[in-house]
CSV table of C-alpha atoms in Angstrom, one decimal:
chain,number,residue,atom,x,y,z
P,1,UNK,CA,74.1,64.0,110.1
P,2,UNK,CA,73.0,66.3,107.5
P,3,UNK,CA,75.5,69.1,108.1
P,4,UNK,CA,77.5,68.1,105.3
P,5,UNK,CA,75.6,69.3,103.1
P,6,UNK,CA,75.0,73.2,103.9
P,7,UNK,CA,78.8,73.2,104.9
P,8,UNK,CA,79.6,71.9,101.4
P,9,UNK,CA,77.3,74.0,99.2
P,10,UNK,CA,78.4,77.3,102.2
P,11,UNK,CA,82.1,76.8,100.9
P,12,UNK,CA,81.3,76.7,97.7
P,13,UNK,CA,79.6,79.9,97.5
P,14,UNK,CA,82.0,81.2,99.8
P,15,UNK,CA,85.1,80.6,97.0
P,16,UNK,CA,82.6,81.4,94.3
P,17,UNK,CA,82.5,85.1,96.5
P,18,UNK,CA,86.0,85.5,96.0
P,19,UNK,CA,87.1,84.1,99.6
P,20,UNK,CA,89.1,82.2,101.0
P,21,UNK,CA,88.4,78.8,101.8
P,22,UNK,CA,91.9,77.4,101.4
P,23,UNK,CA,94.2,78.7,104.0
P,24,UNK,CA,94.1,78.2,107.9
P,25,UNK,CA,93.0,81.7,109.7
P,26,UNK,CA,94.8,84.3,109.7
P,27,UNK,CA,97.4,82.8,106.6
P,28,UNK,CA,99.1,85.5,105.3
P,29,UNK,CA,96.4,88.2,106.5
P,30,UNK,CA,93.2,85.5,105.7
P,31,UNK,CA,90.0,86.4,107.1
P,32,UNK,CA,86.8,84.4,108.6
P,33,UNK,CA,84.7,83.9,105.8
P,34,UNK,CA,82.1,85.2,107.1
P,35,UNK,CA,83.4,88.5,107.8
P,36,UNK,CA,84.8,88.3,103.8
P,37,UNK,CA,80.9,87.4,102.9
P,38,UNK,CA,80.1,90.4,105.2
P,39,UNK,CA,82.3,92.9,102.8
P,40,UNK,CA,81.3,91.5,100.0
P,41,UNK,CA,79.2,93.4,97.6
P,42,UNK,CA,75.6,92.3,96.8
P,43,UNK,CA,76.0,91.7,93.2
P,44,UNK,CA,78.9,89.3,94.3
P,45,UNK,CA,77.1,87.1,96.7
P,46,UNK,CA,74.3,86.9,94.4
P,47,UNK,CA,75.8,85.8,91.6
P,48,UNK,CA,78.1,83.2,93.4
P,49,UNK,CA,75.0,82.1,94.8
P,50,UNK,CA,73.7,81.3,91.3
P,51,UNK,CA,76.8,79.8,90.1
P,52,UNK,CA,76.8,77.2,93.3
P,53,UNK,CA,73.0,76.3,92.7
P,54,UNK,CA,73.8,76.0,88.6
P,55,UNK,CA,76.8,73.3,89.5
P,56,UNK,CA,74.8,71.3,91.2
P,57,UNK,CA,71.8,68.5,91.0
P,58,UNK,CA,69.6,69.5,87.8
P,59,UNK,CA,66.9,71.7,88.9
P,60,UNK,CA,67.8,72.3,92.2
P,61,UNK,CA,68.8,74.8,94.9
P,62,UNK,CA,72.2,74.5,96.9
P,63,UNK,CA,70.8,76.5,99.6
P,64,UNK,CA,67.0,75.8,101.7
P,65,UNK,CA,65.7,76.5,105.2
P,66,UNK,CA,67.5,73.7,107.4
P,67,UNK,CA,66.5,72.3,110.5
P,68,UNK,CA,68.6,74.1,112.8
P,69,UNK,CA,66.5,73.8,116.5
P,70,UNK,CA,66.0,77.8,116.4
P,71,UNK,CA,63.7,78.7,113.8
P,72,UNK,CA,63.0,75.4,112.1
P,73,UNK,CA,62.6,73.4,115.9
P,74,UNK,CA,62.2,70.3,114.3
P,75,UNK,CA,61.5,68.8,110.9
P,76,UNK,CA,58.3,70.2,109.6
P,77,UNK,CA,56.4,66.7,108.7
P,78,UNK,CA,57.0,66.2,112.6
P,79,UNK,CA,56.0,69.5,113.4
P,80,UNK,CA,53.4,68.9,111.3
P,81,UNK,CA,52.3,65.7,112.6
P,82,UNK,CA,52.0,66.8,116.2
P,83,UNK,CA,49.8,69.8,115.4
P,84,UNK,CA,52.1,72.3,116.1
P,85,UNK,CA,50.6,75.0,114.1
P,86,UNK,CA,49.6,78.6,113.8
P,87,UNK,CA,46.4,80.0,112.5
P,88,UNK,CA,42.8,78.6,112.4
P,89,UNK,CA,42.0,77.4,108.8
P,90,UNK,CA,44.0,75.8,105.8
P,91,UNK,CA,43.5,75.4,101.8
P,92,UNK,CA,46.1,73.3,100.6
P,93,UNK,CA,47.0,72.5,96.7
P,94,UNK,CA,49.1,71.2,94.4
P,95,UNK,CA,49.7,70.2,90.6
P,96,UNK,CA,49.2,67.1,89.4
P,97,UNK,CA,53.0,67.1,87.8
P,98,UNK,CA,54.9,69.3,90.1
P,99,UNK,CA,58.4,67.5,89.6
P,100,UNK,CA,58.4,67.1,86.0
P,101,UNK,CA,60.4,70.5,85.5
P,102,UNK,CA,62.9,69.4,87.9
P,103,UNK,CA,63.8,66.1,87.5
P,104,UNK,CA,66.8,65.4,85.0
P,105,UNK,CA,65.9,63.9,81.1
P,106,UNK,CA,68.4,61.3,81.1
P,107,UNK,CA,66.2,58.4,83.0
P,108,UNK,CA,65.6,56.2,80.7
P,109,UNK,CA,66.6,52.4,82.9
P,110,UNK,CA,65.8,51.5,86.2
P,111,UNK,CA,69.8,51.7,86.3
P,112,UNK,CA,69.6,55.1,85.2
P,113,UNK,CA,66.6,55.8,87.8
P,114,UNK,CA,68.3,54.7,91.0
P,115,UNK,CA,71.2,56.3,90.2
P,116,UNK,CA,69.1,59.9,90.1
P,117,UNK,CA,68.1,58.2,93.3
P,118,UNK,CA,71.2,58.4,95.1
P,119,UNK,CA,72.6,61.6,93.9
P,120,UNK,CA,69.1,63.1,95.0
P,121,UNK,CA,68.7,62.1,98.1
P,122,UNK,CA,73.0,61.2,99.3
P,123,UNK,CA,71.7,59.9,102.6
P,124,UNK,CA,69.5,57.2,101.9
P,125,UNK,CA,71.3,53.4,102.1
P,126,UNK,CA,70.7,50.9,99.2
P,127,UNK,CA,67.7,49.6,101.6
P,128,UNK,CA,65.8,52.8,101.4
P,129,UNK,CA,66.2,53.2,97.6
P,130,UNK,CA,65.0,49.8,97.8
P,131,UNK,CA,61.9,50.8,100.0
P,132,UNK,CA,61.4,53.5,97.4
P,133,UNK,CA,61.1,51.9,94.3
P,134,UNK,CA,58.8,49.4,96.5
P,135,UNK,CA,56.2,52.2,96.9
P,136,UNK,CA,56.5,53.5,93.4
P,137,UNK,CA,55.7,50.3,92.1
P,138,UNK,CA,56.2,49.1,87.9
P,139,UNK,CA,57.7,47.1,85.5
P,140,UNK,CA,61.7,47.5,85.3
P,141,UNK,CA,61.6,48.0,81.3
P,142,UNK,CA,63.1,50.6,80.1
P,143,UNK,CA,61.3,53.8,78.8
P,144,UNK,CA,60.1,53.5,75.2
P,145,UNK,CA,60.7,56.9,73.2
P,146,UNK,CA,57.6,55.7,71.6
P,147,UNK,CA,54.6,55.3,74.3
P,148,UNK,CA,51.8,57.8,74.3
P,149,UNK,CA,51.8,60.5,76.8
P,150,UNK,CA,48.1,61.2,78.6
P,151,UNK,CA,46.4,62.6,81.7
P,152,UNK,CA,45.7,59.8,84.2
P,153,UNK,CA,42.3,60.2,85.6
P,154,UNK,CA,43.4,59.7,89.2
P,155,UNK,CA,41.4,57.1,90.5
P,156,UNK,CA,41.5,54.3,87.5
P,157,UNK,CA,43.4,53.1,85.0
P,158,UNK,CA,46.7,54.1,84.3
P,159,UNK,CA,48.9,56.4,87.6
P,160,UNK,CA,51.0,58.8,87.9
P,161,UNK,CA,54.0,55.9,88.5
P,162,UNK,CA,54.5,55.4,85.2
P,163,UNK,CA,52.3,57.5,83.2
P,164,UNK,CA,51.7,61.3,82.6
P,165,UNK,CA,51.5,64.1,79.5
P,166,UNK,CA,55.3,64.4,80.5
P,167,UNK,CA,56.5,61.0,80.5
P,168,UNK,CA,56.4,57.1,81.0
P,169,UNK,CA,58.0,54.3,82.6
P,170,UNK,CA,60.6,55.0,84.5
P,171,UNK,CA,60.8,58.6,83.3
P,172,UNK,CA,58.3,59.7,85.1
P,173,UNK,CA,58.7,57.6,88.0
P,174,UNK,CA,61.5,59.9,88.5
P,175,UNK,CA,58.6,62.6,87.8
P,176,UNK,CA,56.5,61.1,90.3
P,177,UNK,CA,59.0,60.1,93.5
P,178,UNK,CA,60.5,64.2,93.0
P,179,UNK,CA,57.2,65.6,93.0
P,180,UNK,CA,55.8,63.9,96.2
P,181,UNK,CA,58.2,64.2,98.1
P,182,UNK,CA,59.3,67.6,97.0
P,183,UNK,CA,55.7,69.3,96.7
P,184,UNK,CA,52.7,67.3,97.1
P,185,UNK,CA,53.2,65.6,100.2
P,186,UNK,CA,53.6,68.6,102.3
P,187,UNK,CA,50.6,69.8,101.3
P,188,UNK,CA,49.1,66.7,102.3
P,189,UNK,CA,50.9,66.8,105.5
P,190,UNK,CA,49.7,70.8,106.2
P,191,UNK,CA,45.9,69.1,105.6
P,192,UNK,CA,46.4,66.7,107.8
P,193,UNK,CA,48.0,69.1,110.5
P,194,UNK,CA,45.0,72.1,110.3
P,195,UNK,CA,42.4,69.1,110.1
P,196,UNK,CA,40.6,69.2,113.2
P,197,UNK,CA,43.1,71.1,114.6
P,198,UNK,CA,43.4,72.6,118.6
P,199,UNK,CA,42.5,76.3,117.4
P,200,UNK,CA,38.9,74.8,116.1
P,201,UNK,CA,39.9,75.2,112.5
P,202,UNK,CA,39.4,73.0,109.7
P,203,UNK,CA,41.6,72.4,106.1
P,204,UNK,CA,40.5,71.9,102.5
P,205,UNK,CA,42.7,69.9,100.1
P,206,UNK,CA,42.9,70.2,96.4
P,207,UNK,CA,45.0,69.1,93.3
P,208,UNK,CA,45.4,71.5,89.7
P,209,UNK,CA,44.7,69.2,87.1
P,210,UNK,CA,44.3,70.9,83.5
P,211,UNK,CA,47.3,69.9,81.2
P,212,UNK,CA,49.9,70.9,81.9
P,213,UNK,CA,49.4,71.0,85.4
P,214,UNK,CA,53.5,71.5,86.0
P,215,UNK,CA,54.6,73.2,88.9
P,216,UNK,CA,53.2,76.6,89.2
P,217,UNK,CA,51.0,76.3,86.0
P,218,UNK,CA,48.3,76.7,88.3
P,219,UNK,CA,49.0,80.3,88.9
P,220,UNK,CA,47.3,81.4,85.3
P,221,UNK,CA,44.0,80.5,87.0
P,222,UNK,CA,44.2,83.1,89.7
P,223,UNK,CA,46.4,86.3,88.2
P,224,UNK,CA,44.7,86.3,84.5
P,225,UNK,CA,42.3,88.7,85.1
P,226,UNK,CA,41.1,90.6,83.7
P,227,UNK,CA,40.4,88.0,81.3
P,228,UNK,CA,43.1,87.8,78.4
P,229,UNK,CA,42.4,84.1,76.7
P,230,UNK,CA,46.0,82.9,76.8
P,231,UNK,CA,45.5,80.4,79.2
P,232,UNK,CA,42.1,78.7,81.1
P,233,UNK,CA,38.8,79.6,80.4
P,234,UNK,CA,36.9,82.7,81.9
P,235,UNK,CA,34.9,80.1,83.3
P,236,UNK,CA,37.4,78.3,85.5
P,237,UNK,CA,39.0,81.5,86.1
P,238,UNK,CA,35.9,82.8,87.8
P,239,UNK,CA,35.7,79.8,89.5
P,240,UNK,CA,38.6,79.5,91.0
P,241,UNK,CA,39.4,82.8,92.1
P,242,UNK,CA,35.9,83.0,93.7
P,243,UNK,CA,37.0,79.8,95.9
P,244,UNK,CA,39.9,81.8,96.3
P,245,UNK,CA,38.0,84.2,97.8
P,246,UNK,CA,35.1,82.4,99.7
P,247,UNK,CA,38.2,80.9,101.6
P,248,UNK,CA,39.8,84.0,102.9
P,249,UNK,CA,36.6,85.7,103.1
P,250,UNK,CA,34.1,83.2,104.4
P,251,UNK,CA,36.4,80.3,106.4
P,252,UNK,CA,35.1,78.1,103.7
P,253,UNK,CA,36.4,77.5,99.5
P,254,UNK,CA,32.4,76.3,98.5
P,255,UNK,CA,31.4,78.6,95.7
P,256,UNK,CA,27.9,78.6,93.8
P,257,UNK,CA,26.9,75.1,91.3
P,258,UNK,CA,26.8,78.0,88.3
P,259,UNK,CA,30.1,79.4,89.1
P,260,UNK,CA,31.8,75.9,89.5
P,261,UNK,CA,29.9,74.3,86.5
P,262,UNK,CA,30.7,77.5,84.2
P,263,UNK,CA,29.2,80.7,84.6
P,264,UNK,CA,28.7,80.6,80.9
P,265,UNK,CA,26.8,77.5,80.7
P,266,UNK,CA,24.1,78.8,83.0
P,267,UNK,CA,24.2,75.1,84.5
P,268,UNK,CA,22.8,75.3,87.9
P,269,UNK,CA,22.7,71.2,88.9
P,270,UNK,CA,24.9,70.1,91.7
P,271,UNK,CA,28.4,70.8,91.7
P,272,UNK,CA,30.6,69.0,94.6
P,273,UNK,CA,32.9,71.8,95.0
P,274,UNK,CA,29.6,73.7,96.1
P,275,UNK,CA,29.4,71.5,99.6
P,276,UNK,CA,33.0,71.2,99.5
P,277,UNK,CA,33.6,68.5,102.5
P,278,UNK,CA,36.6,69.6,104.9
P,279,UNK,CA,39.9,67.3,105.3
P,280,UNK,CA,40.0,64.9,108.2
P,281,UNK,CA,42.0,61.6,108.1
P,282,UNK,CA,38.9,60.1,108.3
P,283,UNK,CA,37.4,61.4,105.4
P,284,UNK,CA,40.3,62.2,103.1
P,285,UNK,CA,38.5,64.6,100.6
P,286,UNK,CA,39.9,66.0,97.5
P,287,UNK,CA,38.7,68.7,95.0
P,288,UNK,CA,40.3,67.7,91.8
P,289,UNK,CA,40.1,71.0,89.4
P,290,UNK,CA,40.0,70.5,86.3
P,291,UNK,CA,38.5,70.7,82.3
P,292,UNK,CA,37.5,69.3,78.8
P,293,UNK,CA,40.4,69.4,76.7
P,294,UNK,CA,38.6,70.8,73.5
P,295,UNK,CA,42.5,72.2,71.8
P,296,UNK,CA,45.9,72.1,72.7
P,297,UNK,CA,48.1,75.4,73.1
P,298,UNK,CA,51.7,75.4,72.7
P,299,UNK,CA,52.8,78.6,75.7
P,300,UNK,CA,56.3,79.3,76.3
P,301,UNK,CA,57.1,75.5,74.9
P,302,UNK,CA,54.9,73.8,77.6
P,303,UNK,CA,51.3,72.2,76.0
P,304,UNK,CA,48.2,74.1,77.9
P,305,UNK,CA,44.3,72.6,77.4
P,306,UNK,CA,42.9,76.0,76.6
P,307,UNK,CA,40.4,77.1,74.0
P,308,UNK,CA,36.4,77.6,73.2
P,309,UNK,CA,34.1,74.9,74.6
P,310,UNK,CA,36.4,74.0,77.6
P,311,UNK,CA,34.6,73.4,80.3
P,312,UNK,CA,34.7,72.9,84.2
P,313,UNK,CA,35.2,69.0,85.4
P,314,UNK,CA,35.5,69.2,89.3
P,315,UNK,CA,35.0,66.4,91.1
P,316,UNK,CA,35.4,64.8,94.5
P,317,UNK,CA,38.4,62.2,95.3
P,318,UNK,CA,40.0,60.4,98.2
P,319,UNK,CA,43.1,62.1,98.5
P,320,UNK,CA,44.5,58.9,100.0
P,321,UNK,CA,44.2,56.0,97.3
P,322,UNK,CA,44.5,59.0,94.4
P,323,UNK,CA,47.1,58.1,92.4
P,324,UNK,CA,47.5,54.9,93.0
P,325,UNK,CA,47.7,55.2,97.0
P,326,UNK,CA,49.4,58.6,97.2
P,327,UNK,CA,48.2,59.3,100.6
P,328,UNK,CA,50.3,55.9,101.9
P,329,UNK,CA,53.3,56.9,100.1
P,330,UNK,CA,53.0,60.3,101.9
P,331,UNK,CA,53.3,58.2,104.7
P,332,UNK,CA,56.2,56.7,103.8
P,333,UNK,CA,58.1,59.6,103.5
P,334,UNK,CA,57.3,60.5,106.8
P,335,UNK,CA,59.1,57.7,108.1
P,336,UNK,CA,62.4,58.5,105.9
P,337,UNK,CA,62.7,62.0,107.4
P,338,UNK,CA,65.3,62.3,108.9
P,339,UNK,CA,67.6,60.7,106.0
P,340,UNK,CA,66.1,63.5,103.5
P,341,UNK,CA,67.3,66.9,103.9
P,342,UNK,CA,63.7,69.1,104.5
C-alpha cells in the first residue's frame, strides 16, 4: 500500500543520477537502473539524492528506513508495542518543539492546515484528517500575525495545540501534529516498550524544555563543554551531562539535589530528578528539564534563554495528560499506522 511512495521518490533520484527511467529494458542499449546507479559515481548519487529530497514536502526526506519484512519486520510502534526489544534499560527524550523547523510557514487557515495535512501524510482519507484535527483540538480562526508567542507550562493553561514561542493557532497546530508524530511519540512509544520490559530492565522519560527547545537544541546541553557561555548555563550543563552519565554508568539518570538545583547555588533541598521514578504505564513519569529565562539570546537566528542568574527548574510530570493529553494522542497514532509511512 505504501510502495508508491519509495518507487516514486527511487525514480526520481534515479533520473536525477543521469539514468534512464524512460525507455523499456534494453531500448536502444538501456540498462537496469540499478546496475546504472551501481556505475555511478558517488558525487552523482549524492547529489541527486539532494536534489530529490529538496523537490519535495518542505523539510523533509524523500528517502527513510521502510518496512520491508527483512530488517524492519514490522512497523516499529508494533514492534514496539509487543516488546520486541533489545537491550536492558532505556532513557528516552525529546524537545518540547521538535516540528517547528519542519513544518511549512504558509498555515495560516484551517483550509490552509488540512491541506499540509494531506500532502503530509497522502494516505490518510478525509475521515482520518478528520480524526486528526479531532485530537488536536481548537478554534477554527485563522492565525493572527499579531498573538504573543510564549512557553506553555505543560500541565495548565495554554498547550502546545495552539500555542508555543514559535507559533499560534493553527500555525502551530501544524507544529504540534508534525512533531508528535514525527519525534515525540516514538519516544514515548520506546518508554513504554523498555518499561517493565522481559530482560528486567526499566526506562526513563524526559522532555528538553528551555526556549528554544527546537529539534536538536537540546544537544548544546551535552557537547558544550568545556564550558563556553554561548548557550545554557554551567549549571544545567553539569547537570545534565551528569544524568547523562549516571545513566550509562549506573542503570539509573538520578543525579545529586546540588547538581540538579545548580551546582552554583549550593542548594541542597530536594530535587525530583534526584529519585527520578522509572516509566511504567502505570505511573507515566516525566522529567521536564528546564530554566529561568533571565535574557534572551539571538544564536544562528533562533531565540535561546541563556544568560547570568538562569537557573535549573526540573520538575516531575505525567507524561500522559502533558500537553494537553499528549500520551492519548500518542495513542492515536498508534492506531493510524499503517496509513502513515514509518
Amino acid at each position: 500500500m505504501k510502495d508508491w511512495q519509495p518507487s516514486q521518490a527511487y525514480y526520481a533520484f534515479a533520473s536525477a543520477a543521469g539514468c534512464d527511467t524512460k525507455n523499456a529494458y534494453l531500448h536502444n542499449g538501456s540498462k537496469p537502473i540499478f546496475d546504472c546507479l551501481v556505475e555511478t559515481d558517488a558525487a552523482t548519487l549524492m547529489n541527486a539524492s539532494a536534489d530529490v529530497s529538496q523537490s519535495g514536502s518542505w523539510a523533509t526526506w524523500a528517502f527513510l528506513p521502510v518496512t520491508d519484512g527483512k530488517f524492519i519486520q514490522s512497523l516499529p510502534s508494533k514492534q514496539l508495542a509487543q516488546g520486541n526489544i533489545n537491550g536492558l534499560n532505556q532513557l528516552s527524550g525529546h524537545n518540547a518543539l521538535e516540528g517547528a523547523a519542519f513544518v511549512s510557514w504558509n498555515i495560516s487557515t484551517v483550509n490552509d492546515l488540512v491541506d499540509y495535512l494531506h500532502a503530509t501524510f497522502p494516505m490518510l482519507s478525509n475521515n482520518d484528517i478528520a480524526k486528526i484535527l479531532l485530537y488536536y483540538p481548537t478554534n477554527n480562526g485563522s492565525v493572527n500575525p499579531d498573538d504573543p508567542t510564549w512557553a506553555t507550562e505543560g500541565d495548565s493553561g495554554a498547550t502546545t495545540l495552539n500555542q508555543s514561542t514559535a507559533a499560534t493557532g493553527q500555525k502551530q497546530r501544524a507544529i504540534a501534529i508534525y512533531g508528535e508524530t514525527t519525534f515525540i511519540c516514538p519516544s514515548y512509544w520506546l518508554a513504554e516498550a523498555y518499561s517493565n520490559n522481559m530482560n528486567g530492565g526499566k526506562s526513563w522519560k524526559y522532555q528538553f524544555s528551555i526556549p528554544n527547545a527546537y529539534h536538536g537544541a537540546d544537544g548544546a546541553g551535552y557537547v558544550s563543554w568545556p564550558y563556553t557561555g554561548s548557550y545554557y548555563s554551567s549549571d544545567y550543563i553539569l547537570a545534565f551531562m551528569q544524568m547523562l552519565g549516571n545513566f550509562i554508568v549506573n542503570d539509573n539518570p538520578s543525579i545529586s539535589n546540588t547538581l540538579a538545583n545548580g551546582l552554583s547555588t549550593g542548594n541542597a533541598s530536594h530535587n525530583p530528578a534526584s529519585e527520578w521514578p522509572d516509566y511504567s504505564i502505570y505511573a507515566p513519569w516525566l522529567m521536564d528539564f528546564n530554566t529561568t529565562c533571565p535574557s534572551i539570546k539571538m544564536i544562528g537566528g533562533l531565540p535561546y534563554c541563556t544568560g547570568p542568574g538562569e537557573m535549573n527548574t526540573f520538575r516531575l510530570a505525567d507524561a500522559y495528560t502533558w500537553e494537553g493529553g499528549r500520551g492519548f494522542r500518542c495513542d492515536f497514532w498508534k492506531s493510524l499506522a499503517e496509513l502513515v509511512p514509518e
